[in-house]
Coordinates of C-alpha atoms and ligand atoms in Angstrom, one line a residue:
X1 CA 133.6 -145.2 -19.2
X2 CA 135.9 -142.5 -17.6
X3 CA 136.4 -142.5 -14.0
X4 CA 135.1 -139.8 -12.1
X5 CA 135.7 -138.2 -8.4
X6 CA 134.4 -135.6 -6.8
X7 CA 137.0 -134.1 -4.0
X8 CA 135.5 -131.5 -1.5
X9 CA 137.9 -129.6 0.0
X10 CA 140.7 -127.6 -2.4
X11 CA 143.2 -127.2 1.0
X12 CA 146.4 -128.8 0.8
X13 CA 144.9 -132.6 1.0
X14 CA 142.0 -132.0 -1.4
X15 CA 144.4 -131.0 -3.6
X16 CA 146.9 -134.2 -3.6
X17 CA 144.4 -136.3 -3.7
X18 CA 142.9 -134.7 -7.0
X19 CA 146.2 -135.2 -8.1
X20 CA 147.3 -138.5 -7.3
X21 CA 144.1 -139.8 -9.1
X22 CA 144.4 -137.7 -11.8
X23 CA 147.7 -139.1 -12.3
X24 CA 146.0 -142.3 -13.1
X25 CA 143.5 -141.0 -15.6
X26 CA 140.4 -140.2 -13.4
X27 CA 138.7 -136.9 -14.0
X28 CA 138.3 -135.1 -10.5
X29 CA 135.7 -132.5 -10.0
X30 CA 137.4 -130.0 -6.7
X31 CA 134.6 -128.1 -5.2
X32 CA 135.6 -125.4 -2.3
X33 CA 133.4 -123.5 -0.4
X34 CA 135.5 -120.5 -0.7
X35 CA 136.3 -118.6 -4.0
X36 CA 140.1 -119.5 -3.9
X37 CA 141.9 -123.1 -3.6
X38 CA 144.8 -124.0 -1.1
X39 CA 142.2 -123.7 2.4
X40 CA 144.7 -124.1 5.3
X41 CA 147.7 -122.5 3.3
X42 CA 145.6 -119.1 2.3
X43 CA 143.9 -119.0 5.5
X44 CA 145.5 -121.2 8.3
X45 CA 149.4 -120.4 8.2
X46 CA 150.2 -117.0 10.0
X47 CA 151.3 -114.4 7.2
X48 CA 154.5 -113.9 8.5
X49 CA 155.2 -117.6 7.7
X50 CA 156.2 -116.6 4.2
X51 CA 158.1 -120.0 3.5
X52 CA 155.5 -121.9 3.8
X53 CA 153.4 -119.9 2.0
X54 CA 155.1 -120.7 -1.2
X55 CA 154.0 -124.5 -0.8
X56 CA 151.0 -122.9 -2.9
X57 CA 153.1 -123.1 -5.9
X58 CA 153.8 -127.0 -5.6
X59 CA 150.0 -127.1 -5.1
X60 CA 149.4 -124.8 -8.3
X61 CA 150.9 -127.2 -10.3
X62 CA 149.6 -130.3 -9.1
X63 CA 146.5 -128.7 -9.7
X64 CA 147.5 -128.1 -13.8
X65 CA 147.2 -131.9 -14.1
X66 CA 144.8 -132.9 -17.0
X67 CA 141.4 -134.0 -15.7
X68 CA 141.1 -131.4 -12.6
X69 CA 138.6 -129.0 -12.6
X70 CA 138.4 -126.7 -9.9
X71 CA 134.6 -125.0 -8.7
X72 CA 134.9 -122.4 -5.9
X73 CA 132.6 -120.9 -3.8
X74 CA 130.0 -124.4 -4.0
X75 CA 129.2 -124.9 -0.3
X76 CA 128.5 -128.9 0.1
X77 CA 125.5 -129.1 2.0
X78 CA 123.9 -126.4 1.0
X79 CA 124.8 -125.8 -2.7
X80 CA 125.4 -129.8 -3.4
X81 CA 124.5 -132.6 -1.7
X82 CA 126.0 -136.3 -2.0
X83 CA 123.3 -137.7 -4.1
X84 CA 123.7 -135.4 -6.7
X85 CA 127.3 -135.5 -6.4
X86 CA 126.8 -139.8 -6.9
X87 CA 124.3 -138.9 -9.7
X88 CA 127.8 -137.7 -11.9
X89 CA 130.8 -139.7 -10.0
X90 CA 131.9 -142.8 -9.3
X91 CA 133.0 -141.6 -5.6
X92 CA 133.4 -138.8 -3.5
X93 CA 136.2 -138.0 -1.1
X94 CA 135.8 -135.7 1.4
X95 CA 138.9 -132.8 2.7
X96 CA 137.2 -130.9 4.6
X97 CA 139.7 -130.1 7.5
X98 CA 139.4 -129.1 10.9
X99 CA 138.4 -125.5 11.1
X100 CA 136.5 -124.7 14.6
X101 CA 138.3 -124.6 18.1
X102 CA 138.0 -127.2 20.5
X103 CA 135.5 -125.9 23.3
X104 CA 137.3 -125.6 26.8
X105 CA 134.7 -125.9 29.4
X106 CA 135.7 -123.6 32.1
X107 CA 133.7 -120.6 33.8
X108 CA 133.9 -117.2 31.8
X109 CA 135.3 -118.7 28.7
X110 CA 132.3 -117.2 26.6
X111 CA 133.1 -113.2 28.7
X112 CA 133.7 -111.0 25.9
X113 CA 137.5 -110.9 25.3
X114 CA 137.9 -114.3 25.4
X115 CA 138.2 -115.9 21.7
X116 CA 139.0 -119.1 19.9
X117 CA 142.5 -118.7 18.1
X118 CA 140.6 -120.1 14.8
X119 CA 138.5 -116.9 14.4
X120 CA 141.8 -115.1 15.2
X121 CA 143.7 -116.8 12.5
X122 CA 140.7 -116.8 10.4
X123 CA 140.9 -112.9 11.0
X124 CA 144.6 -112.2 10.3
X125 CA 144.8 -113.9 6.8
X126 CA 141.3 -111.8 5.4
X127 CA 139.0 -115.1 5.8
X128 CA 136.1 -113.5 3.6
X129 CA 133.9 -114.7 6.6
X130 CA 135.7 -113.6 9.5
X131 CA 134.9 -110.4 11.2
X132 CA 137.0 -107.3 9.4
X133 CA 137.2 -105.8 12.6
X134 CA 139.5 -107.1 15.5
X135 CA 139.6 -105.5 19.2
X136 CA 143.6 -105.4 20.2
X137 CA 143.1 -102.7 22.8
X138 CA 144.1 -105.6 25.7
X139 CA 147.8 -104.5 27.1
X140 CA 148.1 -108.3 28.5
X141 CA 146.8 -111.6 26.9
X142 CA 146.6 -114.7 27.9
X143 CA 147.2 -117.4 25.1
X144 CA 146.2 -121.2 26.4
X145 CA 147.8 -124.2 25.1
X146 CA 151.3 -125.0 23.9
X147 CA 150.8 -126.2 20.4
X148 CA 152.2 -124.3 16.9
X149 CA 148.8 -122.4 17.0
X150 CA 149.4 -121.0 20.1
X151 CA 153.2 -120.0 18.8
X152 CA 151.3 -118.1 16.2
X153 CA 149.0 -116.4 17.9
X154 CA 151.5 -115.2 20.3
X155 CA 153.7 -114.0 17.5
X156 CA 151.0 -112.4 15.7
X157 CA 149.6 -110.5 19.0
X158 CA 153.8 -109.4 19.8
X159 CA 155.1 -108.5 16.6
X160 CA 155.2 -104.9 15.5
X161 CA 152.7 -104.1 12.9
X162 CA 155.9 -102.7 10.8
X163 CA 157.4 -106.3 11.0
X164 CA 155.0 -107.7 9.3
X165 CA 154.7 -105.5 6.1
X166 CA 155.8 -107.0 3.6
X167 CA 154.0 -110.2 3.8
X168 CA 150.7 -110.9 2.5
X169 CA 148.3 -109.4 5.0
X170 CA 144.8 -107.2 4.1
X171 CA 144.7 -103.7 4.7
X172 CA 142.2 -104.2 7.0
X173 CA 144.6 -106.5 9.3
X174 CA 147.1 -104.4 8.8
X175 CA 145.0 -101.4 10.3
X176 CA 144.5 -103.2 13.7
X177 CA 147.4 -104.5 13.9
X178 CA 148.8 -100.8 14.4
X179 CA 146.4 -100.5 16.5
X180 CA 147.1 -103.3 18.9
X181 CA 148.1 -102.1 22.2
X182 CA 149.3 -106.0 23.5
X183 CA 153.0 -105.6 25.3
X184 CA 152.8 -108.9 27.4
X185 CA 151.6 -111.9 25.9
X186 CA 151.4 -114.8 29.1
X187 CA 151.6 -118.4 27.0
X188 CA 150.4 -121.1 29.1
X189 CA 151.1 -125.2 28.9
X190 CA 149.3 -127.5 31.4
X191 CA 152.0 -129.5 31.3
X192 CA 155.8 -129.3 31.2
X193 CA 158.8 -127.9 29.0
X194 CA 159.2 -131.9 27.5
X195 CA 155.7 -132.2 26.5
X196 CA 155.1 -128.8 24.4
X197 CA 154.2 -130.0 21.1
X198 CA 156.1 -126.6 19.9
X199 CA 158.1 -128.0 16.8
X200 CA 161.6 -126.4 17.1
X201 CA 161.8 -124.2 13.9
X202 CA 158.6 -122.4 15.5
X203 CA 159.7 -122.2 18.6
X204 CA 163.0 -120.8 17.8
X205 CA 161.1 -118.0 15.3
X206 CA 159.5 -116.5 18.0
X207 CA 162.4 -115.0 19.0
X208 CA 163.3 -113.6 15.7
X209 CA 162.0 -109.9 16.2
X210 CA 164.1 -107.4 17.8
X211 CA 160.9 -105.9 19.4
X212 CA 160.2 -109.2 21.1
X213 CA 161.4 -110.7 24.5
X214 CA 160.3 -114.0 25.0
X215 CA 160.5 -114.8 29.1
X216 CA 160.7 -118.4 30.2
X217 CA 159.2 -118.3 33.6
X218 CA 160.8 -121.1 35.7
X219 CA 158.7 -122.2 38.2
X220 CA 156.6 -125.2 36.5
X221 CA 160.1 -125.8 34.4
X222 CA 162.1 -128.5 36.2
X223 CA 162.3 -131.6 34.3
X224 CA 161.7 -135.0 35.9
X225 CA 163.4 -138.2 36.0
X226 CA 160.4 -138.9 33.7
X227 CA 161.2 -135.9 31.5
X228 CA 164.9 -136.5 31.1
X229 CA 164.0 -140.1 30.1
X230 CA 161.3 -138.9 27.5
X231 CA 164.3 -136.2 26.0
X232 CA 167.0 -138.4 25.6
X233 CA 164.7 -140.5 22.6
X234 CA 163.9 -137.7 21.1
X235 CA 165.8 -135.2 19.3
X236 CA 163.5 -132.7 18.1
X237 CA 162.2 -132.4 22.2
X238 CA 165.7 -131.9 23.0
X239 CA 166.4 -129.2 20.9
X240 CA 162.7 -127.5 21.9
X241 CA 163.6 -128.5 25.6
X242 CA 167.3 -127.1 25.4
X243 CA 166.1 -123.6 23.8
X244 CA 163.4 -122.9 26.7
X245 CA 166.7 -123.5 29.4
X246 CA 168.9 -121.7 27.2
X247 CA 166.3 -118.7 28.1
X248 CA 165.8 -119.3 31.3
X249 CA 169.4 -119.2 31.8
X250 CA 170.0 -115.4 30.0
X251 CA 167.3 -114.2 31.7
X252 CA 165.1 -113.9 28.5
X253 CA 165.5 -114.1 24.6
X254 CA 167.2 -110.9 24.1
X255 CA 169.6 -111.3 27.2
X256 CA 169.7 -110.5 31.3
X257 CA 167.2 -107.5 31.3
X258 CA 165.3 -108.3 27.8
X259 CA 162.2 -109.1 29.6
X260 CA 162.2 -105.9 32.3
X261 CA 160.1 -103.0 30.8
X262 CA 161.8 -99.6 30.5
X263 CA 160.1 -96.8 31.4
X264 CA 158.5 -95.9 28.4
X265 CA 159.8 -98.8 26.5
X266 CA 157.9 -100.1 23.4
X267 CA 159.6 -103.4 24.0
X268 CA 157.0 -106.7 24.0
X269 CA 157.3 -109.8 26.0
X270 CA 156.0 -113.1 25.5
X271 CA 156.2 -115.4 28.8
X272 CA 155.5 -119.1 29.0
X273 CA 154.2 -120.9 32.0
X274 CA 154.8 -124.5 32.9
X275 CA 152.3 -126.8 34.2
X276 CA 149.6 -123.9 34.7
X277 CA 146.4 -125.6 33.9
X278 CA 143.4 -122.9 32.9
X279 CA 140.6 -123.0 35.1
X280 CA 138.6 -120.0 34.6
X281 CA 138.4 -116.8 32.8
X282 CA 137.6 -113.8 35.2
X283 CA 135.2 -110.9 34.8
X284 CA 132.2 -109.5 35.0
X285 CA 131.0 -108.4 31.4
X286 CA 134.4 -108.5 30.1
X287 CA 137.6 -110.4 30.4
X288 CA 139.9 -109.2 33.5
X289 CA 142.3 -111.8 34.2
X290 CA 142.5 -115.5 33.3
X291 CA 143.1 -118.4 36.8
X292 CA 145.4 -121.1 36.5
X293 CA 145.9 -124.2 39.0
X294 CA 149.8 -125.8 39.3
X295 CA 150.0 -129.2 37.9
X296 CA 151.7 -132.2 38.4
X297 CA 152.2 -135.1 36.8
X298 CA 150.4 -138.5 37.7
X299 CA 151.1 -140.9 35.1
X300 CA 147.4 -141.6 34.3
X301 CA 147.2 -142.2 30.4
X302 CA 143.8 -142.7 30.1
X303 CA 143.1 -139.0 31.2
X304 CA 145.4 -135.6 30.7
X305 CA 148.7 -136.9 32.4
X306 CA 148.1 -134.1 35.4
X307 CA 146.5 -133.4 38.0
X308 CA 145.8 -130.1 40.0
X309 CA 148.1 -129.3 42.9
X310 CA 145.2 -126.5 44.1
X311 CA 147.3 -123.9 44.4
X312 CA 145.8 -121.4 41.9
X313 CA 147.2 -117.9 40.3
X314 CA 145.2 -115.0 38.7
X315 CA 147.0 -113.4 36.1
X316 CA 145.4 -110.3 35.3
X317 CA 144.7 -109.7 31.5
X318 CA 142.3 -108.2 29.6
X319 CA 141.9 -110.6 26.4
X320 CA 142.0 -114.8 26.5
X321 CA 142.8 -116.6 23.4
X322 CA 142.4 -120.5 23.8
X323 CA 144.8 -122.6 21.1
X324 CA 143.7 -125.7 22.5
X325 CA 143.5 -127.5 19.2
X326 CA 141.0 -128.0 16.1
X327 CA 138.2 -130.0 15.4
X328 CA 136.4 -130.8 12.3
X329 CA 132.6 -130.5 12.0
X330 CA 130.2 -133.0 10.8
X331 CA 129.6 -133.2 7.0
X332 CA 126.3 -133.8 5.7
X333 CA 125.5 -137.3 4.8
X334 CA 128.3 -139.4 5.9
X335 CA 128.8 -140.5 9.5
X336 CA 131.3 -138.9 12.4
X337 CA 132.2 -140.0 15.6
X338 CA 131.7 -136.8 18.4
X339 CA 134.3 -138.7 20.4
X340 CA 137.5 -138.5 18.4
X341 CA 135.7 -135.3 16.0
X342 CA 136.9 -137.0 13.0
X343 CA 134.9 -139.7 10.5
X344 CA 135.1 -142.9 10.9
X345 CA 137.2 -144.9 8.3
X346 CA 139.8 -147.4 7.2
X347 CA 142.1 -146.6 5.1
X348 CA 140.2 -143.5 3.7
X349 CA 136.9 -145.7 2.8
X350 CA 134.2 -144.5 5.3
X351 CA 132.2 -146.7 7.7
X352 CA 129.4 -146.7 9.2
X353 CA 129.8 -146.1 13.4
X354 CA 129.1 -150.3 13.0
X355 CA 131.8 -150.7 11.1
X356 CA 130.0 -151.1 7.6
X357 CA 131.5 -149.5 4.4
X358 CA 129.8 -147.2 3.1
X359 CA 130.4 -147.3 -0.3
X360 CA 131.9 -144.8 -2.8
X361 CA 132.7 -142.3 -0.1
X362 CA 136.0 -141.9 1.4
X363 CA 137.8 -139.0 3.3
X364 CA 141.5 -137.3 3.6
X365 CA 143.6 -135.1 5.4
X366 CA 142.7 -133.9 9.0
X367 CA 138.8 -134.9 8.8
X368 CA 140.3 -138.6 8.2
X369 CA 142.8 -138.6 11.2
X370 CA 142.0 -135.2 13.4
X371 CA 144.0 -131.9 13.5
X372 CA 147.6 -133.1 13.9
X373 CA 150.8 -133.0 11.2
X374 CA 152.4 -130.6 9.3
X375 CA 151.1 -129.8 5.9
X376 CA 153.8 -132.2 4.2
X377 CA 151.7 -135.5 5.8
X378 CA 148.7 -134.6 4.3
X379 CA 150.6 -136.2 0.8
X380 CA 151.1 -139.5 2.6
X381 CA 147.7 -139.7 3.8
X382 CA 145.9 -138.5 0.5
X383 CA 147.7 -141.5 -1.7
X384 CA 146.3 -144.1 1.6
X385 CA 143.4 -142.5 0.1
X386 CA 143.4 -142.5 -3.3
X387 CA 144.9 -145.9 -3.1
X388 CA 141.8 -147.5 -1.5
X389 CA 139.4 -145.6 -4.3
X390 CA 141.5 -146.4 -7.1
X391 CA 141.2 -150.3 -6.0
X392 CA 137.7 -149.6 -5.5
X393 CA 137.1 -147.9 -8.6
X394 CA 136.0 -150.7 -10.7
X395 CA 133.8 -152.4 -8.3
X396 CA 131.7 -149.4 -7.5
X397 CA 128.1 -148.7 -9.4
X398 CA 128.6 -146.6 -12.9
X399 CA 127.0 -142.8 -11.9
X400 CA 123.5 -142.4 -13.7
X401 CA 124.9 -139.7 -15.9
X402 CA 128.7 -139.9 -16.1
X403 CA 128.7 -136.8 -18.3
X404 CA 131.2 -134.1 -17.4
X405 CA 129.1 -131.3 -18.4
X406 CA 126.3 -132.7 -15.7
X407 CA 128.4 -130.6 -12.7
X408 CA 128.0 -127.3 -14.4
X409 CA 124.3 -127.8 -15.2
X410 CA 123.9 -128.7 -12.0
X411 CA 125.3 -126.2 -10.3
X412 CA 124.0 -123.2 -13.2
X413 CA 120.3 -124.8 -12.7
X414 CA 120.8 -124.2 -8.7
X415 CA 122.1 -120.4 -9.3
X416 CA 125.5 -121.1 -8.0
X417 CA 127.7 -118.7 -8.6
X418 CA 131.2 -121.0 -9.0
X419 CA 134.4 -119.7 -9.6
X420 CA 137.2 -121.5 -11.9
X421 CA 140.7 -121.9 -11.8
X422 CA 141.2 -119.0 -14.7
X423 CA 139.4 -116.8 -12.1
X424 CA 141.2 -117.5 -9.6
X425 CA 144.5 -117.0 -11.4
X426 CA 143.2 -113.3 -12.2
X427 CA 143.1 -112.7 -8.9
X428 CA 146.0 -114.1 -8.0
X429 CA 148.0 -112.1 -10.2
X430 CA 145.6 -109.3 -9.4
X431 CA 146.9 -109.5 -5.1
X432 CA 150.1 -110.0 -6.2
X433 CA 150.4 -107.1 -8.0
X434 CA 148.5 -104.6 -5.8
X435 CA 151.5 -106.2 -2.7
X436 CA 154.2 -105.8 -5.3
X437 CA 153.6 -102.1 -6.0
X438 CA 153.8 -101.5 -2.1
X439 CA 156.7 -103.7 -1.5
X440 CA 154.6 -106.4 -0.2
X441 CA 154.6 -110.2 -1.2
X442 CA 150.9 -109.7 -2.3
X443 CA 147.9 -107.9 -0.7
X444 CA 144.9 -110.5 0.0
X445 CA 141.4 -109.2 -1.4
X446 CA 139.0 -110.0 1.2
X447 CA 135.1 -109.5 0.5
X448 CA 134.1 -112.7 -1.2
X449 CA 132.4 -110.7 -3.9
X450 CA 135.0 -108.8 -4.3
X451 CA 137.1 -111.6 -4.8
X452 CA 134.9 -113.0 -7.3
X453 CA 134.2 -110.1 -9.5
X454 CA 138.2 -109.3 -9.3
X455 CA 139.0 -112.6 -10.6
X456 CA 136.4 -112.7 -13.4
X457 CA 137.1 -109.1 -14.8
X458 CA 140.2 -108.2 -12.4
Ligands
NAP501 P1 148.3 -129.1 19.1 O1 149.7 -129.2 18.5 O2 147.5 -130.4 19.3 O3 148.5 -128.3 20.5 C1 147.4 -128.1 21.3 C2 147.9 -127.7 22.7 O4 146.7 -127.4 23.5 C3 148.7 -128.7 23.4 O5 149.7 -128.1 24.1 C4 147.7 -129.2 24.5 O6 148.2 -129.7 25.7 C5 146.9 -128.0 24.8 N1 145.6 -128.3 25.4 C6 144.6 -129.1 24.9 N2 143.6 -129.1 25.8 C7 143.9 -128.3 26.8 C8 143.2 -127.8 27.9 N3 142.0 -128.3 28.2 N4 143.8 -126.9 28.7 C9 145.1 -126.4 28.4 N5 145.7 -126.8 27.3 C10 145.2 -127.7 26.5 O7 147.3 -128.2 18.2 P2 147.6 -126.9 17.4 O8 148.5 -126.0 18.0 O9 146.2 -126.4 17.1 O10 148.2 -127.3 16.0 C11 147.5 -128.2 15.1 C12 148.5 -128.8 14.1 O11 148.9 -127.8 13.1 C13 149.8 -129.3 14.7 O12 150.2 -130.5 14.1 C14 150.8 -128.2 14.5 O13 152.1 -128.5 14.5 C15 150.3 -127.7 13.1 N6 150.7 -126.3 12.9 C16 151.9 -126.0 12.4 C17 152.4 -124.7 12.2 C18 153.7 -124.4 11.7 O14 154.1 -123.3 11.7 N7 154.5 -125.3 11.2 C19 151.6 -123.7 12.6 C20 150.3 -123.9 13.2 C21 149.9 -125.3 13.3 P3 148.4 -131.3 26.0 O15 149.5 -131.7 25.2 O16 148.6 -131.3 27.5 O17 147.1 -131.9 25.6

């Protein structure tokens, strides 16, 4: 009897894992709940990240593999649940990524002005389900956390609309992104220069742009004993370390007066702040200014390394955007621990919160081990995977009807309107040639009907 797996989630490990186990002869069904494959790569990585845009290629052809099918636009949960999905496969693993903000509870963080950097990110690349509309009227941001998502959003908010072109962005981003009035973008990180988790490629980037000045702010920068320690095992902090003092030393990115403003000057900053832990966002009705308290360090591992010094600052800004980190939601049917927002497994098979196997069902990617990792480890982690179902395979219950057409009747009974990989290759070539005749890498369709009708009859 042929082997078959259903995979749900067609991001970056949904789609390695198809591939891994259709390397060894197993017919994988890859359901998305958006028209379009490659999740996090379409609609996670900033647009102006154009290098790692192109890992969609690699994952093009990884989906070509015999024995891949691709159905878009099926929402699991709603549109399929796991029964029926164990009706037609042997097992199911689940990629369903981390795609909400982690809540920081702190007064005012609901006020309006203050957002979660997902929805922002989710606006920028033309998520069909983000808002088309953005407000950018806010002169001065605050961006909280000191992770690669903050980096982007900072970028993203600092970065002349012109600079940013000829990448793939939606003509509705594009618009309000003109329109963005932002000129100093205030970065904070509760803790200190060595524990950024900046990676130093992105740090560096963001100050690539002649319009940009990114200010180091020292106080909050001195290293400790501690600190130096921490540097000198590892190189990649080093170099992320040695760039932030390389710009306190000139003053800014772009030299001694980089960061003053010029009457009438259309230059932007970015600033980062050392050990400024958030503690509320201000206003009445609408954002006016973000409060942090000093940190310092105390050692404690079992709780956030800091603590507060009270002495507190009000920085006064109009818009709050918290990139705190992401956090996967609970997927219908299989267990997931609140505490660590990820599901409980070992070695990809799921278990029970007791511990228990639960048969047949495994997961991958950041759902398996939390939002953390470039897109390269989600390879790694998918063969851990695929490994564990592939020794399973054998063992596990025969489906009741192992027939390949029973997906597509399924879903056709139900009224689902799935897309397929040929429809999403007409619209692929479709964006890329309404970008190329403006000069642009490719111009992203946004409606979800759209997208479906363009990539049927494009
Ligand atoms: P992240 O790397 O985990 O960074 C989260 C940041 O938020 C940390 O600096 C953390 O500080 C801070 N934070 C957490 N709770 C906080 C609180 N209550 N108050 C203030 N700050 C708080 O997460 P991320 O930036 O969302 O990135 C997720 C993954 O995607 C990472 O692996 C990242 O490298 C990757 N990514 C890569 C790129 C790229 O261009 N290559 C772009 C985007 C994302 P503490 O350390 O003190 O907890």
């Amino acid at each position: 009897m042929q082997r078959r797996v259903a995979v749900i989630g067609a991001g970056p490990a949904g789609i390695h894992a198809a591939a891994a186990l259709a390397e060894h002869g197993v017919a994988v069904d890859l359901f998305d709940s958006l028209p379009t494959p490659y999740g996090l790569v379409r609609y996670g990585t900033a647009p102006d990240h154009r290098r790692i845009k192109e890992i969609v290629v690699a994952l093009r052809q990884a989906l070509d593999r015999s024995g891949i099918r691709f159905f878009g636009n099926v929402d699991y949960g709603r549109d399929l649940k796991l029964a029926e999905l164990r009706r037609s496969c042997h097992a199911v693993i689940f990629a369903t990524g981390a795609a909400v903000d982690r809540p920081l509870p702190i007064p005012g963080i609901d006020l309006p002005g203050s957002f979660g950097a997902a929805d922002f990110v989710a606006w920028y690349n033309g998520h069909p389900d983000a808002p088309r509309d953005w407000p950018l009227a806010a002169r001065e941001v605050a961006v909280i956390g000191a992770g690669n998502v903050a980096l982007d959003v900072a970028r993203m908010l600092a970065k002349p609309a012109a600079e940013q072109l000829i990448t793939e962005m939606p003509d509705n981003v594009w618009r309000g992104l003109v329109a963005n009035r932002a000129r100093d973008i205030h970065l904070f990180a509760r803790r200190g220069p060595a524990q950024v988790k900046f990676t130093p490629l992105e740090l560096r980037e963001l100050a690539e742009s002649p319009s940009v000045a990114v200010v180091v702010h020292p106080e909050g920068a001195e290293l400790t004993p501690e600190d130096e320690a921490m540097i000198k095992r590892s190189r990649q902090r080093r170099t992320v370390v040695r760039t932030l003092l390389d710009w306190i030393e000139q003053g800014s990115s772009l030299g001694a007066d980089g960061g003053e403003s010029e009457p009438g000057s259309e230059r932007r900053r970015i600033h980062l702040h050392f050990r400024a832990a958030p503690v509320a966002v201000l206003g009445a009705g609408a954002v006016t200014g973000l409060r942090t308290e000093r940190t310092t360090p105390d050692g404690d591992i079992d709780g956030d390394m800091i603590t507060g010094t009270g002495e507190f600052a009000d920085w006064p800004v109009q818009a709050v955007y918290r990139a705190i980190g992401y956090r996967s939601v609970p997927v219908p049917g299989i267990p997931f621990d609140e505490s660590t927002g990820t599901v409980p497994h070992r070695a990809g098979r799921v278990v029970d919160l007791d511990g228990s196997v639960v048969a047949g069902v495994y997961v991958t990617g950041w759902i398996k081990r939390g939002p953390v990792g470039l897109i390269g480890h989600t390879k790694s982690d998918a063969a851990e995977t695929v490994a564990s179902v592939l020794a399973d395979l054998d063992r596990l219950p025969a489906p009741e009807v192992p027939d390949p057409g029973e997906t597509k009747r399924m879903l056709r009974e139900k009224g689902v309107d799935f897309t397929t990989l040929a429809d999403w290759d007409r619209l692929d070539a479709h964006e890329i040639s309404l970008g190329r005749a403006r000069g642009r890498d490719r111009i992203k369709v946004v409606a979800r009907d759209t997208m479906i009708k363009l990539g049927r009859n494009p």
